[in-house]
XYZ file of C-alpha atoms in Angstrom:
433
model
C 235.286 90.979 37.318
C 237.828 93.474 37.980
C 239.129 91.681 41.209
C 237.802 88.549 43.193
C 235.672 89.710 45.823
C 236.431 86.890 48.237
C 240.412 87.443 48.141
C 239.617 91.373 48.644
C 237.678 90.446 51.725
C 240.544 87.533 52.891
C 243.387 89.931 52.686
C 241.438 93.020 54.548
C 240.187 90.617 57.592
C 236.697 91.043 56.701
C 235.873 87.514 56.055
C 234.822 85.265 58.936
C 232.270 82.509 57.264
C 231.495 81.549 53.950
C 228.968 78.956 52.362
C 230.644 76.696 50.536
C 230.281 77.598 46.330
C 230.202 81.044 47.309
C 233.812 81.951 45.657
C 233.182 79.788 42.225
C 229.698 81.050 42.044
C 231.023 84.856 42.068
C 233.668 83.813 39.810
C 231.004 83.156 37.258
C 230.240 86.822 36.421
C 227.950 89.649 37.685
C 226.103 88.589 40.981
C 223.422 90.069 42.853
C 223.698 90.278 46.916
C 222.193 91.903 49.867
C 222.711 93.181 53.156
C 220.122 93.929 55.598
C 219.987 97.099 58.202
C 217.659 97.909 60.696
C 216.057 101.301 60.592
C 215.691 102.015 64.331
C 217.591 105.351 64.021
C 217.735 108.097 61.489
C 221.556 107.325 61.313
C 223.945 104.484 60.977
C 227.187 104.338 63.166
C 230.359 103.015 63.239
C 229.240 99.606 63.691
C 227.448 99.233 60.602
C 230.775 100.429 58.466
C 232.186 97.019 57.982
C 229.035 95.554 56.320
C 228.700 98.743 54.222
C 231.864 98.558 53.083
C 231.770 94.984 51.927
C 228.872 96.255 49.974
C 231.057 98.708 48.664
C 234.098 96.331 47.775
C 231.012 93.816 46.123
C 230.316 96.817 43.856
C 233.774 98.001 42.973
C 234.672 94.001 41.918
C 231.819 94.206 39.226
C 229.010 92.893 41.372
C 225.040 94.412 42.375
C 224.630 95.580 45.801
C 221.359 95.652 47.310
C 221.055 97.482 51.047
C 218.103 95.959 52.672
C 216.183 98.220 55.381
C 214.250 96.144 57.761
C 211.123 98.183 57.889
C 209.288 94.928 59.195
C 211.860 93.082 60.851
C 212.888 96.368 62.464
C 209.700 96.633 64.040
C 209.792 93.191 66.160
C 213.601 92.773 66.731
C 216.224 90.568 66.290
C 217.625 88.107 68.885
C 220.760 87.667 67.530
C 223.265 89.035 70.386
C 220.792 91.080 71.785
C 219.313 90.773 75.651
C 215.665 92.497 74.967
C 213.217 93.357 72.217
C 213.533 96.275 70.136
C 210.632 98.986 70.280
C 208.049 98.959 67.716
C 208.438 101.738 65.126
C 205.602 103.726 63.275
C 205.607 103.644 59.753
C 206.032 107.453 59.307
C 209.411 106.991 61.472
C 210.547 103.775 59.609
C 210.320 106.018 56.008
C 212.264 108.826 57.622
C 214.955 106.549 58.466
C 214.965 104.904 55.629
C 215.595 108.253 53.430
C 218.267 109.206 55.794
C 220.034 105.677 55.790
C 220.191 106.065 51.842
C 221.721 109.391 52.312
C 224.322 108.093 54.115
C 224.984 104.736 52.245
C 225.090 106.980 48.935
C 228.509 107.945 50.092
C 229.943 104.648 49.679
C 227.701 102.943 47.085
C 226.828 104.271 43.257
C 223.060 104.072 43.328
C 223.081 106.628 39.991
C 224.834 105.178 37.464
C 223.361 103.282 34.325
C 225.390 100.072 35.093
C 223.682 96.775 35.758
C 225.588 96.651 38.837
C 224.280 99.940 40.573
C 223.261 100.014 43.780
C 219.530 99.436 45.027
C 217.720 100.308 48.054
C 214.814 97.884 49.209
C 212.688 98.196 52.545
C 211.087 94.799 53.446
C 208.032 96.158 54.973
C 206.875 97.109 51.169
C 206.495 93.073 50.683
C 205.706 91.962 54.138
C 202.822 94.869 55.446
C 200.164 93.183 53.268
C 201.297 89.447 54.087
C 198.782 87.921 56.424
C 199.512 85.400 59.037
C 197.723 82.699 57.548
C 199.638 82.887 53.968
C 203.015 83.259 55.958
C 202.268 80.204 57.927
C 201.353 78.186 54.788
C 204.085 79.684 52.031
C 207.162 80.307 54.887
C 206.025 78.232 58.268
C 205.605 74.922 57.092
C 209.079 74.563 54.936
C 211.307 75.180 58.130
C 210.926 72.774 61.280
C 210.487 73.931 64.664
C 213.666 71.668 65.579
C 215.793 73.801 63.096
C 215.131 76.898 64.447
C 215.296 75.965 67.599
C 218.939 74.790 67.321
C 220.140 78.239 66.274
C 222.634 79.794 68.989
C 220.993 83.046 68.756
C 217.795 81.100 70.435
C 219.528 79.092 72.679
C 221.182 81.795 74.320
C 217.663 83.405 74.780
C 216.215 80.396 76.326
C 218.994 79.421 78.485
C 218.430 82.315 80.784
C 220.876 84.575 79.675
C 218.273 87.654 79.013
C 215.952 88.279 81.758
C 212.283 88.139 79.548
C 212.942 85.238 77.766
C 212.419 84.815 73.893
C 209.104 85.728 72.805
C 207.109 83.981 69.943
C 207.793 87.252 67.598
C 211.360 87.238 68.029
C 211.528 83.478 67.217
C 209.573 84.038 64.010
C 212.905 86.514 62.992
C 214.701 84.030 61.488
C 211.851 83.153 59.288
C 211.407 86.734 57.970
C 214.864 87.036 57.381
C 214.720 83.997 55.506
C 211.808 85.254 53.492
C 213.402 88.567 52.722
C 216.290 86.222 51.301
C 213.811 84.200 49.267
C 211.869 87.079 48.030
C 215.133 89.167 46.588
C 215.961 85.688 45.082
C 212.686 85.612 43.187
C 212.437 89.368 42.495
C 215.738 90.478 42.310
C 218.028 87.240 41.235
C 219.989 87.850 44.401
C 221.692 84.887 45.406
C 224.018 85.894 48.021
C 223.393 87.701 51.545
C 226.269 89.546 53.328
C 226.042 90.047 57.111
C 228.140 90.526 60.321
C 228.871 87.096 62.232
C 226.311 87.435 64.538
C 223.820 86.774 61.719
C 225.103 83.329 60.322
C 221.928 81.471 62.166
C 219.769 83.920 60.388
C 221.413 83.906 57.106
C 221.577 79.837 56.970
C 217.873 79.753 57.415
C 217.458 81.744 54.165
C 219.262 79.381 52.015
C 217.679 76.457 53.822
C 214.022 78.096 52.699
C 215.045 78.795 49.264
C 216.606 75.156 48.638
C 213.002 73.526 50.446
C 211.063 76.124 48.731
C 212.588 76.133 45.098
C 214.410 72.861 45.193
C 217.723 71.512 46.489
C 219.389 73.133 43.141
C 218.590 75.992 44.024
C 221.776 78.398 44.249
C 221.946 80.518 47.748
C 224.881 81.375 49.590
C 225.987 83.368 52.286
C 229.163 85.156 53.799
C 229.811 86.990 56.724
C 232.341 89.521 58.129
C 233.578 89.075 61.404
C 232.478 91.398 64.631
C 235.110 94.216 64.865
C 236.496 94.644 68.062
C 239.321 96.594 69.893
C 242.597 94.806 70.287
C 242.049 94.471 74.034
C 238.685 92.759 73.110
C 236.352 95.813 73.999
C 233.456 96.661 71.964
C 234.109 98.734 68.577
C 232.520 101.888 68.009
C 231.638 103.023 71.502
C 233.106 105.878 73.492
C 232.065 107.254 76.993
C 229.377 109.462 75.314
C 227.958 106.352 73.487
C 228.040 105.411 69.420
C 230.023 106.988 67.006
C 227.638 107.823 64.319
C 227.727 108.981 60.608
C 225.251 111.732 61.021
C 227.299 115.193 62.030
C 224.198 116.256 63.841
C 224.899 113.608 66.466
C 228.683 112.926 66.159
C 230.795 116.282 64.768
C 232.953 115.759 61.924
C 235.648 116.707 64.246
C 234.949 114.284 67.202
C 234.648 111.412 64.281
C 237.758 112.032 62.894
C 239.457 112.214 66.527
C 238.081 108.972 67.154
C 240.025 107.676 64.180
C 243.173 109.534 65.138
C 243.284 108.150 68.711
C 242.671 104.502 68.060
C 246.088 102.110 69.097
C 248.594 101.179 66.983
C 247.517 97.581 66.193
C 243.718 98.789 65.881
C 244.902 101.376 63.094
C 246.637 98.539 61.357
C 243.649 96.493 61.191
C 241.010 99.376 60.823
C 242.557 100.934 57.335
C 242.048 97.966 55.679
C 238.601 97.237 56.863
C 237.138 100.907 56.874
C 239.179 102.465 53.506
C 239.390 101.647 49.834
C 243.371 102.155 49.812
C 244.834 99.109 47.972
C 247.067 96.534 49.783
C 250.195 98.435 48.373
C 249.625 101.934 49.594
C 248.397 100.047 53.152
C 251.562 98.051 53.106
C 253.907 101.149 52.386
C 251.670 103.099 55.214
C 252.486 100.261 57.683
C 256.579 100.148 57.058
C 256.457 103.813 57.484
C 254.395 103.564 60.812
C 256.677 100.899 62.108
C 259.794 103.190 61.110
C 258.619 106.220 63.645
C 255.447 104.855 65.655
C 255.321 108.703 67.314
C 254.144 110.255 64.108
C 251.110 108.027 64.114
C 251.186 107.963 59.964
C 248.448 105.164 59.776
C 246.092 106.325 62.281
C 246.311 109.953 60.412
C 245.839 108.614 57.161
C 242.900 106.231 58.631
C 240.993 109.254 59.770
C 241.431 111.275 56.987
C 240.435 108.611 54.879
C 237.158 107.917 56.623
C 236.224 111.216 57.355
C 236.200 112.104 53.967
C 234.452 109.204 52.698
C 231.840 109.508 55.486
C 231.408 113.745 55.518
C 233.427 115.406 53.022
C 237.156 117.141 52.343
C 235.823 120.141 53.656
C 234.748 118.672 56.938
C 238.027 116.832 57.473
C 239.823 120.357 56.770
C 237.750 121.950 59.637
C 238.351 118.785 61.734
C 242.354 119.381 61.053
C 241.792 123.192 61.786
C 239.839 122.341 65.237
C 242.483 120.138 66.163
C 245.064 122.876 65.634
C 243.328 125.153 67.614
C 243.824 122.444 71.265
C 247.150 120.981 70.057
C 249.035 123.550 67.815
C 249.209 127.367 67.029
C 245.720 128.998 65.585
C 243.897 132.380 65.362
C 240.961 133.634 66.466
C 239.676 133.534 63.137
C 239.681 129.580 63.135
C 238.313 130.019 66.821
C 234.948 131.800 65.199
C 234.759 129.621 62.361
C 233.606 126.430 64.647
C 230.164 125.820 64.940
C 228.878 125.364 68.497
C 229.129 121.807 68.686
C 232.660 121.455 67.363
C 233.538 123.791 69.778
C 232.487 122.105 72.406
C 233.647 119.025 71.165
C 237.207 120.348 71.316
C 237.095 121.538 74.582
C 235.404 119.014 76.121
C 236.873 118.076 79.343
C 238.231 121.457 80.138
C 237.105 123.395 83.110
C 234.178 125.151 82.314
C 232.393 128.207 83.906
C 229.179 130.211 83.896
C 228.763 133.726 83.580
C 225.781 135.997 83.944
C 225.521 138.147 81.173
C 224.750 141.295 83.113
C 228.571 140.734 84.549
C 229.773 141.821 80.940
C 231.609 144.898 80.708
C 233.946 144.249 83.541
C 237.480 143.959 83.640
C 239.012 140.981 83.011
C 240.819 140.702 86.195
C 237.582 140.975 87.970
C 235.804 138.535 85.864
C 238.276 135.806 85.846
C 239.182 135.731 89.540
C 235.360 135.337 90.546
C 234.810 132.662 93.347
C 232.510 131.070 90.561
C 234.663 131.647 87.757
C 238.182 130.953 89.192
C 240.267 130.618 85.882
C 243.243 132.557 88.598
C 244.165 131.806 91.772
C 244.183 135.963 92.779
C 244.328 138.934 90.937
C 248.300 139.260 91.684
C 248.637 136.030 89.780
C 246.587 137.071 86.910
C 248.608 140.502 86.654
C 252.061 138.400 86.639
C 250.542 136.378 83.755
C 249.456 138.874 81.750
C 252.219 140.944 81.748
C 254.495 138.014 80.763
C 252.300 137.351 77.886
C 250.787 134.291 79.164
C 247.072 134.903 79.087
C 245.192 134.814 75.896
C 241.292 135.364 75.428
C 240.063 133.655 72.374
C 243.054 132.856 71.092
C 244.408 136.510 70.886
C 247.190 137.879 73.639
C 245.529 139.667 76.626
C 247.710 142.738 76.668
C 246.130 144.420 79.734
C 244.798 142.781 82.802
C 241.739 145.721 83.219
C 240.809 145.263 79.715
C 236.878 145.079 79.557
C 235.404 141.989 78.495
C 231.753 142.698 76.482
C 229.619 141.151 74.330
C 231.787 141.717 71.505
C 234.097 139.103 72.692
C 231.741 136.178 72.525
C 231.977 133.181 70.434
C 228.998 132.234 68.870
C 227.084 134.794 70.880
C 227.609 133.098 74.408
C 231.253 131.444 74.818
C 234.752 132.994 75.859
C 237.577 131.074 75.877
C 240.258 131.733 77.974
C 244.421 130.223 78.099
C 246.369 130.365 80.806
C 249.793 129.170 80.188
C 250.825 127.079 76.933
C 247.781 124.175 77.868
C 245.598 125.571 80.266
C 241.946 126.371 78.660
C 238.821 127.289 80.586
C 235.625 127.791 78.692
C 233.344 130.056 80.167
C 229.644 130.063 79.168
C 227.767 133.507 79.383
C 224.023 133.117 80.192
């Protein structure tokens, strides 16, 4: 063992609850542990990252990680912390989502090594799809009492009316299904530890209980959870005005992803850099100290944003994100602008005034196009003339030297956009349709 996994989680602030005996069990030698995720989308979002990082640290500490894609459980929903059931997914969608998730997780875990602790991905649909209801009732249901299941907080919350629709029998059985996953992996993979978010504690302890009742009280089965990550103000982590921050660059561009981490508060940056990076304690302590000397430089946020963006995307994606940031906040050229893909361009200039222009209007002088009532970049032609003469107007990051220069299709970025800059900080994005 290179490191103590539990100690690693403790100093990183990634340990919420742990079953007695877990740390001692892990110290005996290589252990196998699993963490479940539902394939309800073809991408994970940063809300999943704490769990994935737990698996990463587990593997780096010499243990074997298994990520379980809940194809079967994902079909019925989980009442933990949810107010409504999830929609059923068809098998084609499930396996598509599974492959997408594996590609993302492969950036955090080593699935290819010849080492005994190489990562594995399993799907509980593979062993649940042929399990009949009668078999399930006999093999699983008789071992766990309704009284035990009813006592779970997640069940009580739904029964006590915090959700509109109550609790269906389908969802009530969720903890048994998750418990059976643990039993199955225990018997087939010698997996004796389940990891998860703290909202899963009830389901996880049902699994350890099922294993002991089925295999005997001496059976070793353990559970360990990470806290649910929040922001310093108590609000939910990982949400922006436009929704989740996804790991898939087609859903959240690397630029927007990088900006999310760059803009977290000082308190959050100090917590997140421990949770969401693999940096060593000495490095993080030094960064925290450096940040305190001059918070304005945002040393913690920058390093956090760099580390997570490279890990999730690539060094190339980070370089592009930094270059895109410079377009808005620093000096850059038309070449930098042209290199941006359309989504990044729109993300960079999200929130700036935008206008639409008909393609048939191209060819007219800039002073005519940018002072129209429907493209009001300048209040008047006179104002624009003065600003151009003073060097205060740029089109696509190039100084406009003549106010009457024609704007043509050759000026279009990505074949449809014109970026006009008035002064140092005022940007306008024109979409030519």
